[in-house]
Short mmCIF file of C-alpha atoms in Angstrom, two decimals:
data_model
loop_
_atom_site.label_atom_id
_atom_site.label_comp_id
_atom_site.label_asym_id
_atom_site.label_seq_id
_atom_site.Cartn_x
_atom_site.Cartn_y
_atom_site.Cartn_z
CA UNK A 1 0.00 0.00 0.00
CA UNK A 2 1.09 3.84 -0.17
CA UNK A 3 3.07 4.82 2.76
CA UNK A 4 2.45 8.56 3.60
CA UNK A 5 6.05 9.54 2.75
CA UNK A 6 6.15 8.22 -0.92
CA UNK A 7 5.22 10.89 -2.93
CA UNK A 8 4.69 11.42 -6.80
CA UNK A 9 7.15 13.72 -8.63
CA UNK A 10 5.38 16.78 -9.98
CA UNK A 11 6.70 15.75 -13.90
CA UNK A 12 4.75 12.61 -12.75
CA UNK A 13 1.28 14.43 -12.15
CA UNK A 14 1.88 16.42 -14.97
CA UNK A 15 2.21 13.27 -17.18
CA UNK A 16 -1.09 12.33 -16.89
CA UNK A 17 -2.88 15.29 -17.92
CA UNK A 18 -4.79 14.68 -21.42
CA UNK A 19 -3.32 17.98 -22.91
CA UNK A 20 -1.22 21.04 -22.80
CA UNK A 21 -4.08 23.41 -21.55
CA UNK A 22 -5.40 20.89 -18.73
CA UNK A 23 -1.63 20.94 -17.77
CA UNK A 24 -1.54 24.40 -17.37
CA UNK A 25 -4.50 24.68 -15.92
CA UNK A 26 -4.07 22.24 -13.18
CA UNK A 27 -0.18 23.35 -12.38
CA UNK A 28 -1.95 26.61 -11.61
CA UNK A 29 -4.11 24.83 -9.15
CA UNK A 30 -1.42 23.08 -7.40
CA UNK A 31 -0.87 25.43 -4.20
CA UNK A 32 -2.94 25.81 -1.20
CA UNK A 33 -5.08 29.09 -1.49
CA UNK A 34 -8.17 27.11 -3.43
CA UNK A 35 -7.66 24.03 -1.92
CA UNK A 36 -9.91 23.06 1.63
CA UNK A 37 -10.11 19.65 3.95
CA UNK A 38 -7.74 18.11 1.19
CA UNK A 39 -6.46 14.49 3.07
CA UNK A 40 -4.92 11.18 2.11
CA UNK A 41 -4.93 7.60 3.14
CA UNK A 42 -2.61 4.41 3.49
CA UNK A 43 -4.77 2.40 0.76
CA UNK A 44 -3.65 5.31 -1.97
CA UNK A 45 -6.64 7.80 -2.26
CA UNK A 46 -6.46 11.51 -2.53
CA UNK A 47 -9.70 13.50 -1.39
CA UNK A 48 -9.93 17.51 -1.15
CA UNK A 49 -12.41 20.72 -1.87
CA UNK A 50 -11.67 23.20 -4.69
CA UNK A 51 -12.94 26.55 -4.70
CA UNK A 52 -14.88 27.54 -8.04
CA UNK A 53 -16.69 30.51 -9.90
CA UNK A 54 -19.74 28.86 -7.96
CA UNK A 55 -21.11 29.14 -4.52
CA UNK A 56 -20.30 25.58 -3.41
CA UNK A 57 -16.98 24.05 -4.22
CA UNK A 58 -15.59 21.39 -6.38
CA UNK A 59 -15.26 17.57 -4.89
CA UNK A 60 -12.11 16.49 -6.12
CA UNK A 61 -10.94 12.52 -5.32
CA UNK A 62 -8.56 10.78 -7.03
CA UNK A 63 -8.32 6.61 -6.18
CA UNK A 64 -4.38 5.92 -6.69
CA UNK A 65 -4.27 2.29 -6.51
CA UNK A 66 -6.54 1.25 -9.30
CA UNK A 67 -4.71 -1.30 -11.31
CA UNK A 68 -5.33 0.46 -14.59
CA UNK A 69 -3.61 3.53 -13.44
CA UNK A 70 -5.17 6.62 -11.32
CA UNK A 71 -9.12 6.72 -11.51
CA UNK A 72 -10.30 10.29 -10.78
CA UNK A 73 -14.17 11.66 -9.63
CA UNK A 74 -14.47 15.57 -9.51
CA UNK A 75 -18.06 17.08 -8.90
CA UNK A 76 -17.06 19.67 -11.94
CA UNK A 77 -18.93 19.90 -15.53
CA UNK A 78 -15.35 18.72 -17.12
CA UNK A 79 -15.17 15.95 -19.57
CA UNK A 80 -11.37 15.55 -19.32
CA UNK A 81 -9.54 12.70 -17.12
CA UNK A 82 -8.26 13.55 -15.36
CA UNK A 83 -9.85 17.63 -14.82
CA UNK A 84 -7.42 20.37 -13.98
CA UNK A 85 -8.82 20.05 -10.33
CA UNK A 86 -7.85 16.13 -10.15
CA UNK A 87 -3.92 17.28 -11.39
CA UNK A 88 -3.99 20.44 -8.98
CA UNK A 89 -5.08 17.87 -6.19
CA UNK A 90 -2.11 15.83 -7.03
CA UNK A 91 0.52 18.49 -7.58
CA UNK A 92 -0.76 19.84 -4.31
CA UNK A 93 -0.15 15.70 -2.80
CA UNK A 94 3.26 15.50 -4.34
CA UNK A 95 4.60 18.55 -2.71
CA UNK A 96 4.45 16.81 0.10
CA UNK A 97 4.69 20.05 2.52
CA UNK A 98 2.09 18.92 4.91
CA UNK A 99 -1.23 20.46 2.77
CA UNK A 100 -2.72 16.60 2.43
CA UNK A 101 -2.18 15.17 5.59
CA UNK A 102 -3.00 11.63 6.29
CA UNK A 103 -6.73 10.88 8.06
CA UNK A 104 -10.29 9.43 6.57
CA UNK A 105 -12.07 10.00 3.85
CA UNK A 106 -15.00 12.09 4.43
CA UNK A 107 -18.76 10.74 3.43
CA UNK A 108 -18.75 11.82 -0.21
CA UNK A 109 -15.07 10.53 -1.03
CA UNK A 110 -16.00 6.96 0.65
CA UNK A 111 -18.89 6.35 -1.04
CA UNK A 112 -17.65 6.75 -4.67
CA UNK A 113 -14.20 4.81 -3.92
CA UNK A 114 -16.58 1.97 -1.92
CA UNK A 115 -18.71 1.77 -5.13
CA UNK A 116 -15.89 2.00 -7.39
CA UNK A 117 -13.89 -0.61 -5.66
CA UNK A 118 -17.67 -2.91 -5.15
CA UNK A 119 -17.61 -2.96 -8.78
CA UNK A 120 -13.90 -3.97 -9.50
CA UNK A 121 -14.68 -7.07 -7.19
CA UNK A 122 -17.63 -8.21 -9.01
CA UNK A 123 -15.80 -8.18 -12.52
CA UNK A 124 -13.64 -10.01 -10.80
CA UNK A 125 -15.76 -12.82 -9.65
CA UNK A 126 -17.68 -12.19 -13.21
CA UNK A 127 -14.04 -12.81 -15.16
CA UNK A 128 -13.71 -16.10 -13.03
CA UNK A 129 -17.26 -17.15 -13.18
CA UNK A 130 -17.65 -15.55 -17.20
CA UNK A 131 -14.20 -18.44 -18.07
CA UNK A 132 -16.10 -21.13 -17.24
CA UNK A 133 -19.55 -20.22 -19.14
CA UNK A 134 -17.29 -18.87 -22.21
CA UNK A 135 -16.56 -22.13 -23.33
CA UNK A 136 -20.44 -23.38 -23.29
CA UNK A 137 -20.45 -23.80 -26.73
CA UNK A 138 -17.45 -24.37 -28.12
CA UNK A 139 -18.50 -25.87 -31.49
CA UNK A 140 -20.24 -22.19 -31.92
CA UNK A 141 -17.14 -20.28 -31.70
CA UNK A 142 -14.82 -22.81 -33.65
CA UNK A 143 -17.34 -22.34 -36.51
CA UNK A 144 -16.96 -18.20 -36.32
CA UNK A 145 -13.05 -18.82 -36.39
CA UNK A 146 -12.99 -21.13 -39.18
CA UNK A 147 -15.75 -18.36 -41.09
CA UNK A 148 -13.78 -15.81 -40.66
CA UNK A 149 -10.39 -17.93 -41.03
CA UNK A 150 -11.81 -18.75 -44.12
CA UNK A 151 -12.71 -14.85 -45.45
CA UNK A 152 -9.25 -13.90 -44.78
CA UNK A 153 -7.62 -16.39 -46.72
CA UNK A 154 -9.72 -15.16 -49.24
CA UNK A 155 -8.55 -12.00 -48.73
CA UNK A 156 -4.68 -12.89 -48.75
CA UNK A 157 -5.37 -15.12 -52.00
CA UNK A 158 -6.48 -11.72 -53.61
CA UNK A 159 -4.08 -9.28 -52.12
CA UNK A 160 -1.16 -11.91 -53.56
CA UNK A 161 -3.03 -11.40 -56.61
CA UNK A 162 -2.83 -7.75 -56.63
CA UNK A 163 0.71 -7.38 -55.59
CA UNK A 164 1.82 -9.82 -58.68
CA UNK A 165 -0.58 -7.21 -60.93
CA UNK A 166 1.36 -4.68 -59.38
CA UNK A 167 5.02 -6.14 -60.08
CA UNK A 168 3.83 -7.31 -63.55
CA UNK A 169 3.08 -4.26 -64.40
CA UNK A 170 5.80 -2.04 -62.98
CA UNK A 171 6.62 0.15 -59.69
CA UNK A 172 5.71 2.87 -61.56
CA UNK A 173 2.55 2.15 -62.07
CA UNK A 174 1.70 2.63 -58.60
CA UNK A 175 3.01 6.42 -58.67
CA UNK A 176 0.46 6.97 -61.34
CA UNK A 177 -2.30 5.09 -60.00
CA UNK A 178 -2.35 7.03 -57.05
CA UNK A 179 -3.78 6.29 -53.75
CA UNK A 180 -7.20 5.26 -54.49
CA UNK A 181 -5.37 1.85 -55.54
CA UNK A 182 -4.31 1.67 -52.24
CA UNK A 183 -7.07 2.58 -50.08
CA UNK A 184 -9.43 0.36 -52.68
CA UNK A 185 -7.63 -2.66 -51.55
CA UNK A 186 -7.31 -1.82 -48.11
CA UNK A 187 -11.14 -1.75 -47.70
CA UNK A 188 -11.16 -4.93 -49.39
CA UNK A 189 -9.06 -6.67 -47.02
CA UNK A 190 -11.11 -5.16 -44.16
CA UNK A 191 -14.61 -6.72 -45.97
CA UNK A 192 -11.91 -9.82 -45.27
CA UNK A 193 -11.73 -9.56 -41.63
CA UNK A 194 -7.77 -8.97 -41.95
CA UNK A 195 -7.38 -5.48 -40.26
CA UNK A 196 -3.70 -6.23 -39.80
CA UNK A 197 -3.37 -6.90 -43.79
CA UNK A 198 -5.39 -3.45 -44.56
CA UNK A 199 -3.61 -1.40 -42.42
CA UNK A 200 -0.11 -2.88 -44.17
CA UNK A 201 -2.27 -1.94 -47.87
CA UNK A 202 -2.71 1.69 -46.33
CA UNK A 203 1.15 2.25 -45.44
CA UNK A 204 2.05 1.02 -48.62
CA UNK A 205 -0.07 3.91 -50.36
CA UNK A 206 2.28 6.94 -48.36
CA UNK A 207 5.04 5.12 -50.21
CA UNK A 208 5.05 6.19 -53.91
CA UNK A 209 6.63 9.64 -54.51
CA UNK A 210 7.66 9.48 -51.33
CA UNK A 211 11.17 11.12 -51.84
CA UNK A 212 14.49 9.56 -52.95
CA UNK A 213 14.22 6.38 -53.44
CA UNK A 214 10.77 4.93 -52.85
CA UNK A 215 10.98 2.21 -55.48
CA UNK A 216 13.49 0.36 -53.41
CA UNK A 217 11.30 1.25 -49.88
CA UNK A 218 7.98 0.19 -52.37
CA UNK A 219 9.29 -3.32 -52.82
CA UNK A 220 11.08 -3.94 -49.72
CA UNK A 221 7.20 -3.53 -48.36
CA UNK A 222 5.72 -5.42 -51.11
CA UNK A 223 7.84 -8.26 -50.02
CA UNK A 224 7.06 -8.13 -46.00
CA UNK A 225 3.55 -8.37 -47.10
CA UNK A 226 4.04 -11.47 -49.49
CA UNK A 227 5.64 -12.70 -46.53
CA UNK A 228 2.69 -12.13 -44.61
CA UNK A 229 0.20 -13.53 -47.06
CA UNK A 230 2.49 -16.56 -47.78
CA UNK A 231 2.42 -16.81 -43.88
CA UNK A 232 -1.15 -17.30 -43.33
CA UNK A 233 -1.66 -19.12 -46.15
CA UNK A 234 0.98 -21.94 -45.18
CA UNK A 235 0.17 -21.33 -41.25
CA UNK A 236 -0.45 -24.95 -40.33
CA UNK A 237 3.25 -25.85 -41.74
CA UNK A 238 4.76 -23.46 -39.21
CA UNK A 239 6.28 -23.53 -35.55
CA UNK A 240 3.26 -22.76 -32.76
CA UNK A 241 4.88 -19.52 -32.19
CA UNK A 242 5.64 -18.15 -35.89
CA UNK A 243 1.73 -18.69 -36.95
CA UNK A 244 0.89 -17.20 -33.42
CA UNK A 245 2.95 -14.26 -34.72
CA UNK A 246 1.53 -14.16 -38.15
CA UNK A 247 -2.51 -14.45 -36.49
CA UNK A 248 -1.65 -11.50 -34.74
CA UNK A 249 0.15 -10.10 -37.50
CA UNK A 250 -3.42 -10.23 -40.16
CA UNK A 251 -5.48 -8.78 -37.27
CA UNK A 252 -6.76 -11.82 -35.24
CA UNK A 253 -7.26 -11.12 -31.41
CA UNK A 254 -5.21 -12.57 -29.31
CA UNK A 255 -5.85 -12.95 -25.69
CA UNK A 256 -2.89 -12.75 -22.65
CA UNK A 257 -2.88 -16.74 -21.60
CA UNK A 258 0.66 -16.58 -20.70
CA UNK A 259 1.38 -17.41 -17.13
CA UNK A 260 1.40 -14.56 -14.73
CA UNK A 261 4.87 -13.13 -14.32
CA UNK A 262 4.73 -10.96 -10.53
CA UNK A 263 7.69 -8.84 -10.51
CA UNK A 264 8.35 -5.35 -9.63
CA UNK A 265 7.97 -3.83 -12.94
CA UNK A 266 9.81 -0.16 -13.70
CA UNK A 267 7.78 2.20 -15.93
CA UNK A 268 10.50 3.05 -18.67
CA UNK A 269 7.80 4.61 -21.50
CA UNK A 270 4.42 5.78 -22.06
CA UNK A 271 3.44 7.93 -25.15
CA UNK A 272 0.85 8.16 -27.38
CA UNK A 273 0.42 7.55 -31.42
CA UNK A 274 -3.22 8.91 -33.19
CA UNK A 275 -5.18 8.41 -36.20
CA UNK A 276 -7.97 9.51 -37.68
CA UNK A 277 -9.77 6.74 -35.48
CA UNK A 278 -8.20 6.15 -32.47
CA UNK A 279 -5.50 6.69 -30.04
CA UNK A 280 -3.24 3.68 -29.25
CA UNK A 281 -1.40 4.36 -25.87
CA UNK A 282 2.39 2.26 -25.33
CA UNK A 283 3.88 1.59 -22.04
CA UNK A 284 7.05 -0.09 -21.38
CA UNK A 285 7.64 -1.97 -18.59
CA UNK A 286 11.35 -3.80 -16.86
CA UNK A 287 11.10 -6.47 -14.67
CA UNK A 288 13.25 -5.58 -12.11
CA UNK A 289 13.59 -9.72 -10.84
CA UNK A 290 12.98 -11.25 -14.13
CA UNK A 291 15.20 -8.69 -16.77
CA UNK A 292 11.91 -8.98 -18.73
CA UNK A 293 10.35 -6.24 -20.57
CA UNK A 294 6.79 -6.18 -21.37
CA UNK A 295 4.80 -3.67 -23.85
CA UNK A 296 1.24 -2.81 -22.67
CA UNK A 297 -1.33 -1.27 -24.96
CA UNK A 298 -4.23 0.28 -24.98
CA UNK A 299 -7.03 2.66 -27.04
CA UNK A 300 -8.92 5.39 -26.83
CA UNK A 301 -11.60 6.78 -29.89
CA UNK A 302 -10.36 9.84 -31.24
CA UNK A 303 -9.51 12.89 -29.47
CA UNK A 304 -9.85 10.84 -26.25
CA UNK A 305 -6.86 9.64 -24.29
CA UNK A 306 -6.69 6.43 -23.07
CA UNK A 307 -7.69 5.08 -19.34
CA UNK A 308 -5.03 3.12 -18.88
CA UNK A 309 -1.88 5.54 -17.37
CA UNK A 310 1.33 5.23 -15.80
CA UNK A 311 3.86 7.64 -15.68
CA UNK A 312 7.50 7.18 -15.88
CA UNK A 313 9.48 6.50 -12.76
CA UNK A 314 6.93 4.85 -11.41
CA UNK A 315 7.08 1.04 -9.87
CA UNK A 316 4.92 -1.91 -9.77
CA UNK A 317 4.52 -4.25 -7.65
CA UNK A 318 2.37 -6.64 -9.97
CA UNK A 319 1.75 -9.70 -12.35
CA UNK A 320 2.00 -9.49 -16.06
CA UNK A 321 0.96 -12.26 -18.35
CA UNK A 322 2.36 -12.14 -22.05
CA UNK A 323 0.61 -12.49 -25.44
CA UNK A 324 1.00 -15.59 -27.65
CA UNK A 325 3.56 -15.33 -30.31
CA UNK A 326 7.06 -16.01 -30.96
CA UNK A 327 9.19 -13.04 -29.38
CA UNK A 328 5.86 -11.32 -28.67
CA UNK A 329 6.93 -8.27 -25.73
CA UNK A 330 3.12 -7.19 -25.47
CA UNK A 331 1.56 -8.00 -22.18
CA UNK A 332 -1.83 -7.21 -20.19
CA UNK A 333 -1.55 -6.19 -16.71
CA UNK A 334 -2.91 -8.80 -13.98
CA UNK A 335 -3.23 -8.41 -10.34
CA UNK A 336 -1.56 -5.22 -8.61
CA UNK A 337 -0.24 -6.40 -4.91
CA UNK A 338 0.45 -2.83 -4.09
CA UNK A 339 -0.60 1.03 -5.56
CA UNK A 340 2.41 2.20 -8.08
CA UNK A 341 5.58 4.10 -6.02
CA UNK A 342 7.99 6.14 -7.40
CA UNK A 343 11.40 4.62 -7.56
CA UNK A 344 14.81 5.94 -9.27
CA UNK A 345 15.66 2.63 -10.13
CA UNK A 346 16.96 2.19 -14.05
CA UNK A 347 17.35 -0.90 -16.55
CA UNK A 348 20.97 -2.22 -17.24
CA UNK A 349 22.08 -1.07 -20.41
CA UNK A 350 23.96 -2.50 -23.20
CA UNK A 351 26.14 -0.98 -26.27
CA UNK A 352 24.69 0.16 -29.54
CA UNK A 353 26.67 -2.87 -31.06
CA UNK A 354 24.16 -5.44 -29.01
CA UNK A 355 21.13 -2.60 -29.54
CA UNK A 356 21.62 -3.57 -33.56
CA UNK A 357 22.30 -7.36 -33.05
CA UNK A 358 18.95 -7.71 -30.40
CA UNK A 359 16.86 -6.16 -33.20
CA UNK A 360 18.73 -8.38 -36.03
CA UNK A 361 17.62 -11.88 -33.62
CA UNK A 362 14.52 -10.59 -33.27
CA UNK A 363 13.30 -10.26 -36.62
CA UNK A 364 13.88 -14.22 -36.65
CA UNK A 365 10.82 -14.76 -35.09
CA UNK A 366 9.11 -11.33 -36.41
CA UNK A 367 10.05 -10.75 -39.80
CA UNK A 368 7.59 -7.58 -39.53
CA UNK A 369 8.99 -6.27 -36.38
CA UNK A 370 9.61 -2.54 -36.63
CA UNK A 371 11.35 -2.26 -33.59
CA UNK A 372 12.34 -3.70 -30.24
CA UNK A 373 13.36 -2.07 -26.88
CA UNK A 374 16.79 -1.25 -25.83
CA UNK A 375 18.42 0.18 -23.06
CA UNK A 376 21.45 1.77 -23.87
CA UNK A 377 24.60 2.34 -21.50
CA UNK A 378 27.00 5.09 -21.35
CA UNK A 379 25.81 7.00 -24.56
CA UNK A 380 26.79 10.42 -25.95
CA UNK A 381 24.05 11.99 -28.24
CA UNK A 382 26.61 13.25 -30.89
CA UNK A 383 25.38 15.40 -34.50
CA UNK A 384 26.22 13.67 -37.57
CA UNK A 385 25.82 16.53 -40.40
CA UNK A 386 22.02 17.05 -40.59
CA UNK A 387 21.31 14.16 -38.37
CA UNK A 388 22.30 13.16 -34.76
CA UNK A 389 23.43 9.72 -32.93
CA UNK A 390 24.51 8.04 -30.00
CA UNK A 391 27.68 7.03 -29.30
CA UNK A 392 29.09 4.47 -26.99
CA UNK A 393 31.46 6.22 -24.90
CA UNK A 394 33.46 3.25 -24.29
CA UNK A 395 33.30 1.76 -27.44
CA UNK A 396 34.10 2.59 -31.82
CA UNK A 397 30.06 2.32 -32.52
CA UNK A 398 27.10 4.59 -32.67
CA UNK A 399 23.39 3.92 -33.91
CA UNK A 400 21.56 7.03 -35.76
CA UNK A 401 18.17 8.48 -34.45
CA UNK A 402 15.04 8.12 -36.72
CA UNK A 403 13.77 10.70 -38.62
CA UNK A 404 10.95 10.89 -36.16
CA UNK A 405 13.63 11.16 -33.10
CA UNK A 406 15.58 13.93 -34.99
CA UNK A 407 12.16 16.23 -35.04
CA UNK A 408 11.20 16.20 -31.70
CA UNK A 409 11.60 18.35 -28.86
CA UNK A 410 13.02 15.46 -26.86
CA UNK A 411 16.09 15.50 -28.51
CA UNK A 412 17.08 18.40 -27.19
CA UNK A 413 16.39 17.40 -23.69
CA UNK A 414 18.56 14.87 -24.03
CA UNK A 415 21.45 16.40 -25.24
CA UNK A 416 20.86 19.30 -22.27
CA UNK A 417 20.63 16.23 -19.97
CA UNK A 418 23.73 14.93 -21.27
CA UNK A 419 25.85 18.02 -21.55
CA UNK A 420 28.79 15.83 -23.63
CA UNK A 421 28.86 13.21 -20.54
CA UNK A 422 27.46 9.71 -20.86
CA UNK A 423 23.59 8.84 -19.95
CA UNK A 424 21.18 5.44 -19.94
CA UNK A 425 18.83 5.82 -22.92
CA UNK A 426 15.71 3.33 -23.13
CA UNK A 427 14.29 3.35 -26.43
CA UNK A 428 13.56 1.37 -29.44
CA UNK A 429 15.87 0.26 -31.82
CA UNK A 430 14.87 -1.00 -35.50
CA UNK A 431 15.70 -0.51 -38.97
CA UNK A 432 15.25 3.51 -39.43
CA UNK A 433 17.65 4.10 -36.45
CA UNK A 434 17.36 4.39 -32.66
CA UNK A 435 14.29 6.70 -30.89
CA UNK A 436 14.97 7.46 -27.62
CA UNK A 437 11.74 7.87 -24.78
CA UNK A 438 13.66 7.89 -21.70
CA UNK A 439 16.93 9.11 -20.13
CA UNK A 440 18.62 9.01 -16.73
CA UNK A 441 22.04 11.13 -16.37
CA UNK A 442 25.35 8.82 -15.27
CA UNK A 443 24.86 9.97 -11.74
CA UNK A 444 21.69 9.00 -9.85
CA UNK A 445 19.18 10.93 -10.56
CA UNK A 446 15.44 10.90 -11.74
CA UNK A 447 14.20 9.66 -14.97
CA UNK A 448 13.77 12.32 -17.87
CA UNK A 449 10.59 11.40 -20.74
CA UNK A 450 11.88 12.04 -24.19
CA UNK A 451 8.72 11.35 -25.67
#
């Protein structure tokens, strides 16, 4: 449970606000003047009352050990989660100066975290009850995988089709054809049930014209995807894991059936990528015990950030159980023995030689991996011309940063963080380069997001 001396770092708080202005917005409400009967208990709960433009003020609690990350309840007309009351609450918490002392949560804080908590348990017992009636009738479900098993092969038999069109016909017929050929064929594969395929159709649409080049970046794609195809296709010919991987790969859910793993699991990462229909949140996690790392993910629609948040520096004290597939990293997150503590604890690193070689093994189980994560030792962010990398400072070997890397403000924190002296980088490493997410300096000191 939270002990009354572990405290959240304000960069912490901050990290969990949806956007710039709630940021602001709550940072502004993180001192004492607006704040009244604001308390805290062992079990991780944070209660208090904010003064508003109206007569009666806000009721602000925010329930820190939910196992999905901080679950917040304000009494404001806010749609955001957390509100800029929730973060000032928190800020005001972290400072740890005595304004949220310890003692019991009044009547209107109890009764929402009683309910809340009431309703955790009986998902619970549902989840446990809900495995059992699942598999009532089996035959009904093995005869919606083998319908839809059998649409997507029908899918992959025509995308093959296409892409020999395609080569037939020239790579230069798909810079005139536009990207109506693209997004035609994408739809088709998602009439196929193969999200995974049509979202690999889509990519390959940005490709033509796409500077310098693009022919040779065209057909290295065209060939992951024949790989893909060929995959499913041949899937009952190949090792448990690989067609594991290539299921996944087409778009078929998967479910976490690995055995727990309980370990006290470091928050390295968590950012955020968006399209036009959703928001898909990453979070890296390091076993602390068990060296493992584990990628959790989860989605929000549009314009909505996920639920799911846990901001780096923070440690678990929890179980994770991993996806099937061969190399797979993506986990779900299981039973949480204890609310999330801040911790300055860091991965071991390793050179940029062993960054390359990790991602070169990998792809032997994931020929369509784009990247895997790294933790990289005594670095020096360096400038290359137009570009930058990291250097081993102990070593003759450097890996580049992506494109991506190069063109975000996080660069530049990093280099100010290392000042020409080495730091530990965490990151992914793939075949555009190295991005960095997190940093710690050589000395101890707290972790600084990239990302």
């Amino acid at each position: 449970m939270t002990q009354q001396g572990v405290r959240w770092t304000a960069d912490q708080v901050l990290a969990l606000a949806p956007d710039d202005a709630s940021r602001k917005a709550g940072s502004k409400l993180g001192a004492a003047g607006p704040w009244s009967e604001a308390g805290s208990a062992d079990e991780g709960t944070v209660w208090g009352l904010c003064k508003g433009s109206g007569s009666r003020p806000y009721q602000t609690v925010v329930d820190l050990s939910e196992p999905t990350g901080p679950a917040y309840k304000c009494s404001c007309p806010s749609r955001k989660f957390p509100c800029k009351h929730a973060l000032g609450l928190l800020l005001l918490w972290a400072g740890g100066d005595g304004a949220v002392p310890a003692g019991q949560a009044p009547q209107w804080a109890g009764q929402w975290l009683a309910g809340r908590r009431g309703r955790a348990e009986e998902k619970r017992t549902e989840g446990t009850a809900g495995s059992g009636a699942g598999s009532a009738d089996p035959q009904a479900a093995r005869r919606r995988a083998e319908r839809r098993a059998e649409r997507i092969t029908a899918g992959a038999t025509e995308l093959e089709q296409r892409l020999a069109d395609l080569l037939r016909g020239g790579l230069a017929g798909a810079e005139q054809a536009g990207y109506g050929l693209w997004e035609e064929t994408a739809a088709r594969m998602v009439d196929a049930q193969a999200p995974g395929l049509a979202a690999r159709v889509r990519e390959l649409g940005a490709v033509p014209s796409s500077g310098p080049g693009w022919p040779v970046r065209l057909l290295e794609e065209c060939a992951l995807l024949h790989l893909l195809d060929q995959g499913w296709l041949r899937r009952e010919r190949l090792p448990d894991g690989l067609a594991a991987t290539v299921r996944s790969r087409v778009g078929l859910p998967g479910t976490a059936d690995g055995p727990p793993v309980r370990d006290r699991w470091l928050v390295l990462a968590q950012y955020d990528t968006a399209d036009a229909k959703l928001v898909t949140r990453r979070i890296w996690l390091h076993g602390a015990e068990t060296g493992r790392t584990a990628l959790l993910l989860s989605y929000g629609a549009a314009g909505r950030a996920p639920e799911q948040t846990l901001p780096v520096g923070l440690v678990l004290d929890a179980e994770v159980s991993a996806y099937p597939g061969a190399g797979q990293v993506r986990g779900a997150l299981g039973e949480r023995f204890a609310p999330p503590s801040p911790t300055r604890a860091r991965p071991p690193g390793v050179t940029t030689a062993r960054a390359a070689a990790r991602y070169g093994e990998a792809l032997r189980d994931d020929p369509w991996l784009e990247s895997v994560p790294v933790t990289l030792g005594r670095v020096i962010p360096v400038p290359d011309g137009d570009s930058w990398q990291l250097v081993d400072a102990d070593a003759d070997s450097a890996l580049p940063l992506t494109p991506a890397a190069r063109a975000r403000p996080g660069l530049w924190r990093l280099v100010a963080l290392s000042g020409g002296a080495p730091v530990t980088v965490f990151g992914e490493c793939g075949h555009r380069g190295f991005t960095p997410l997190t940093a710690w300096p050589e000395s101890e000191g707290e972790a600084v997001t990239l990302c």
